[in-house]
Coordinates of C-alpha atoms (C1' of nucleotides) in Angstrom, one line a residue:
Chain H
M1 CA -6.7 -23.7 6.6
K2 CA -9.8 -23.9 4.4
P3 CA -11.9 -21.1 2.8
V4 CA -15.4 -20.5 4.1
I5 CA -16.6 -19.2 0.7
R6 CA -15.9 -21.1 -2.4
H7 CA -16.3 -19.7 -6.0
S8 CA -14.8 -20.1 -9.4
F9 CA -11.8 -18.0 -10.4
N10 CA -12.3 -18.8 -14.1
L11 CA -14.4 -15.8 -14.9
S12 CA -14.7 -13.1 -17.5
F13 CA -13.8 -9.6 -16.4
G14 CA -17.4 -8.6 -16.2
E15 CA -18.3 -11.6 -14.0
A16 CA -15.2 -11.0 -11.8
A17 CA -16.2 -7.4 -11.3
N18 CA -19.7 -8.4 -10.4
L19 CA -18.4 -10.9 -7.9
Q20 CA -16.1 -8.3 -6.4
E21 CA -19.0 -5.9 -5.8
K22 CA -21.1 -8.6 -4.3
L23 CA -18.4 -9.9 -2.0
S24 CA -17.3 -6.4 -1.0
A25 CA -20.5 -6.1 0.9
K26 CA -19.2 -8.8 3.3
V27 CA -16.1 -6.7 4.2
S28 CA -16.1 -5.2 7.7
T29 CA -13.8 -2.4 8.6
A30 CA -15.4 -1.7 12.0
G31 CA -14.0 -4.3 14.4
K32 CA -11.4 -4.3 17.0
S33 CA -9.5 -7.5 16.1
G34 CA -8.7 -8.5 19.7
K35 CA -5.2 -9.4 20.7
I36 CA -2.9 -10.4 17.9
K37 CA -0.5 -13.3 18.6
T38 CA 0.3 -14.4 15.1
V39 CA 0.6 -12.8 11.7
C40 CA 0.8 -14.6 8.4
G41 CA 2.5 -13.0 5.4
I42 CA 1.7 -14.2 1.9
D43 CA 3.4 -13.6 -1.4
V44 CA 3.4 -15.0 -5.0
S45 CA 6.3 -15.3 -7.4
Y46 CA 6.8 -16.6 -11.0
S47 CA 9.3 -16.5 -13.8
R48 CA 9.0 -14.1 -16.7
G49 CA 7.8 -16.2 -19.6
T50 CA 5.8 -18.8 -17.7
N51 CA 2.4 -19.3 -16.2
I52 CA 3.7 -21.4 -13.4
F53 CA 3.1 -19.6 -10.1
F54 CA 4.5 -20.2 -6.7
A55 CA 3.1 -19.0 -3.4
G56 CA 4.6 -18.8 0.1
A57 CA 3.1 -18.1 3.5
V58 CA 5.0 -17.5 6.7
V59 CA 3.5 -17.3 10.1
L60 CA 5.3 -15.1 12.7
S61 CA 4.7 -14.3 16.3
F62 CA 3.4 -10.8 17.0
P63 CA 4.9 -8.4 17.9
D64 CA 8.2 -10.3 18.2
M65 CA 8.2 -11.3 14.5
E66 CA 9.8 -14.7 15.2
I67 CA 9.1 -17.2 12.4
L68 CA 6.9 -20.0 13.6
S69 CA 6.1 -21.9 10.4
S70 CA 5.9 -21.7 6.7
V71 CA 4.4 -23.4 3.6
T72 CA 4.7 -23.2 -0.1
A73 CA 2.7 -24.3 -3.2
K74 CA 2.9 -24.4 -7.0
D75 CA 0.1 -24.0 -9.6
T76 CA -0.5 -23.1 -13.2
V77 CA -2.2 -19.7 -13.8
F78 CA -4.1 -18.4 -16.8
F79 CA -5.8 -15.3 -15.6
P80 CA -3.9 -12.3 -16.9
Y81 CA -2.6 -9.4 -14.9
V82 CA -5.0 -6.6 -15.1
P83 CA -5.0 -3.8 -12.5
G84 CA -8.1 -4.3 -10.3
F85 CA -8.3 -8.1 -10.9
L86 CA -5.0 -9.2 -9.3
S87 CA -6.8 -11.5 -6.8
F88 CA -8.2 -13.7 -9.6
R89 CA -4.7 -14.3 -10.8
E90 CA -3.1 -15.0 -7.4
I91 CA -5.7 -16.5 -5.0
P92 CA -5.9 -19.9 -6.6
V93 CA -2.2 -20.7 -5.9
I94 CA -2.5 -19.0 -2.5
Q95 CA -5.4 -21.3 -1.6
K96 CA -3.3 -24.3 -2.4
C97 CA -0.6 -22.9 -0.2
L98 CA -2.9 -22.0 2.8
L99 CA -4.4 -25.5 2.6
K100 CA -1.1 -26.8 3.9
L101 CA -1.2 -24.4 6.8
N102 CA -2.1 -26.0 10.1
G103 CA -4.3 -23.8 12.2
K104 CA -5.5 -20.2 11.6
P105 CA -3.3 -17.2 12.1
D106 CA -4.8 -14.1 13.8
V107 CA -4.0 -11.9 10.9
I108 CA -3.0 -12.2 7.2
I109 CA -1.0 -9.5 5.5
A110 CA -1.0 -9.7 1.7
D111 CA 1.1 -7.9 -0.9
G112 CA -1.5 -5.7 -2.5
Q113 CA -4.5 -3.6 -1.7
G114 CA -7.4 -4.1 0.7
I115 CA -10.3 -1.7 0.3
A116 CA -8.1 0.8 -1.6
H117 CA -9.5 -0.6 -4.8
P118 CA -11.9 0.4 -7.5
R119 CA -14.6 -1.8 -6.1
K120 CA -13.3 -1.8 -2.5
F121 CA -12.2 -5.4 -2.9
G122 CA -8.5 -5.8 -3.5
L123 CA -6.4 -9.0 -2.9
A124 CA -6.3 -8.6 0.9
S125 CA -10.0 -8.1 1.1
H126 CA -10.7 -11.0 -1.2
I127 CA -8.6 -13.3 1.0
G128 CA -10.1 -11.9 4.2
V129 CA -13.6 -12.6 3.0
I130 CA -13.2 -16.1 1.6
Y131 CA -11.4 -17.2 4.8
N132 CA -13.4 -15.0 7.1
I133 CA -10.2 -13.8 8.7
V134 CA -8.6 -10.5 9.7
S135 CA -6.6 -9.3 6.8
I136 CA -4.5 -6.2 5.8
G137 CA -3.4 -5.0 2.4
C138 CA 0.2 -3.7 2.3
A139 CA 1.1 -2.6 -1.3
K140 CA 4.4 -1.2 -2.5
S141 CA 2.6 1.2 -4.8
P142 CA -0.8 2.9 -5.0
L143 CA -3.7 1.7 -7.1
V144 CA -6.4 4.3 -6.5
G145 CA -6.9 7.4 -4.5
E146 CA -5.0 10.6 -3.6
F147 CA -2.6 11.2 -0.7
D148 CA -0.1 13.7 0.5
E149 CA 3.6 12.8 1.0
P150 CA 3.7 11.4 4.5
P151 CA 6.4 12.6 7.0
A152 CA 9.8 11.3 6.2
K153 CA 10.3 9.6 9.6
K154 CA 9.3 6.0 10.3
G155 CA 5.7 5.9 11.4
G156 CA 4.8 9.0 9.3
K157 CA 1.5 8.5 7.5
S158 CA -1.1 10.3 5.5
P159 CA -4.6 9.2 4.5
I160 CA -5.4 7.8 1.1
I161 CA -8.7 9.4 -0.1
Y162 CA -10.7 7.7 -2.8
K163 CA -14.1 8.9 -4.0
G164 CA -14.4 11.1 -0.9
A165 CA -13.6 8.4 1.6
K166 CA -10.6 7.5 3.6
V167 CA -9.6 4.0 2.4
G168 CA -6.2 3.6 4.0
Y169 CA -2.8 5.2 4.6
A170 CA 0.5 5.9 2.9
L171 CA 2.8 4.7 5.6
R172 CA 6.5 5.3 6.1
T173 CA 7.9 2.0 7.5
K174 CA 11.4 3.3 7.7
D175 CA 13.2 6.7 7.7
N176 CA 13.6 8.3 4.3
V177 CA 12.2 5.5 2.1
K178 CA 9.2 5.4 -0.2
P179 CA 6.0 4.7 1.7
V180 CA 3.9 1.5 1.5
F181 CA 0.2 1.7 1.0
V182 CA -1.9 0.1 3.8
S183 CA -5.6 -0.5 3.7
P184 CA -7.9 -2.9 5.7
G185 CA -8.6 -6.2 4.0
N186 CA -11.3 -7.4 6.3
L187 CA -12.4 -7.4 10.0
I188 CA -10.1 -4.5 10.9
S189 CA -10.2 -0.7 11.1
R190 CA -8.1 1.6 9.0
E191 CA -6.3 2.7 12.1
D192 CA -5.6 -0.8 13.4
A193 CA -4.5 -1.9 9.9
V194 CA -1.8 0.8 9.8
Q195 CA -0.7 0.4 13.4
T196 CA -0.3 -3.4 12.9
A197 CA 1.6 -3.0 9.6
L198 CA 3.9 -0.5 11.3
A199 CA 4.4 -2.8 14.3
C200 CA 5.5 -5.5 11.8
A201 CA 8.1 -3.3 10.3
R202 CA 11.6 -3.8 11.5
R203 CA 14.7 -2.5 9.7
Y204 CA 13.3 -2.8 6.1
R205 CA 10.7 -1.0 4.1
I206 CA 8.6 -4.2 3.7
P207 CA 7.0 -5.4 6.9
E208 CA 8.5 -8.7 8.1
P209 CA 5.5 -11.0 7.3
T210 CA 5.4 -10.3 3.6
R211 CA 9.1 -9.8 3.4
Q212 CA 9.8 -13.2 4.8
A213 CA 7.1 -14.7 2.5
H214 CA 8.7 -13.0 -0.4
M215 CA 12.1 -14.5 0.4
L216 CA 10.7 -17.9 1.0
V217 CA 8.7 -18.1 -2.2
N218 CA 11.6 -16.8 -4.3
N219 CA 13.9 -19.5 -2.9
F220 CA 11.2 -22.1 -3.5
R221 CA 10.8 -21.0 -7.1
K222 CA 14.5 -20.9 -7.9
K223 CA 15.0 -24.3 -6.3
H224 CA 12.1 -25.6 -8.4
E225 CA 13.6 -24.2 -11.6
K226 CA 16.9 -25.9 -11.0
R227 CA 15.4 -29.2 -12.0
Chain F
dG1 C1' -10.5 9.2 -26.8
dC2 C1' -6.5 9.8 -23.2
dG3 C1' -4.1 8.6 -19.2
dA4 C1' -3.7 5.7 -14.8
dC5 C1' -2.9 1.3 -13.5
dA6 C1' -1.7 -3.6 -6.9
dG7 C1' 1.6 -7.9 -8.7
Chain P
dA1 C1' 6.0 -9.8 -11.0
dT2 C1' 10.6 -10.5 -13.7
dC3 C1' 15.0 -9.4 -16.4
dT4 C1' 20.1 -7.7 -14.0
dT5 C1' 25.7 -5.2 -11.7
dG6 C1' 27.3 -2.1 -9.9
dT7 C1' 26.8 1.7 -7.2
dC8 C1' 25.3 5.7 -4.2
dG9 C1' 23.5 6.7 0.4
dC10 C1' 22.1 5.9 5.3

DNA sequence: GCGACAG
DNA sequence: ATCTTGTCGC
């Protein structure tokens, strides 16, 4: 799978912010995505004192959540972690990883925000735009916006409001656990993004796609460190 | 200036 | 994100 838009990730914060604002104009949160047959979860991992990153992507059937295929990649990263610029740190290794993926999944779910971002261009939106693919952001903690505590039962949700607009939902993916924060990445509505994330949630807080990707990439990293 | 702050 | 063992709760 190859990106449709290519650009440098070796940018200053100012340049990165300008790029985010420019590319955010390409984000669409209008469409119905059509029938979803496959969902790809992506996650990145690394060890404490290093700048060697590992990425993992797992493709699952939807809504069965059966694992169909998976790929991993390794890369060296220099961009620091700064809230609001996570994609510049993680996308390079993710691109190396997705390059190994045969075919294009219907949806990509990333660990991070979609449009629930200072410039409406979080990790999931960035991936969605450069690959021109349906994408959803599913973060474990909020970055921007305000929201009420969603109902405690699985499926309970409450909108995340940022600068007067609804950018996503705080979603309970399991009874009595902290919610996850879902926002559209690209080519999907806020509502479809939450429904899809919820449909991917089984018996754990983290939806299967990103949960499987997380397990895969951690095993890959540990195996790589044992040499 | 102070506090917030995805992974 | 990662460093880490046991432990409390559903």
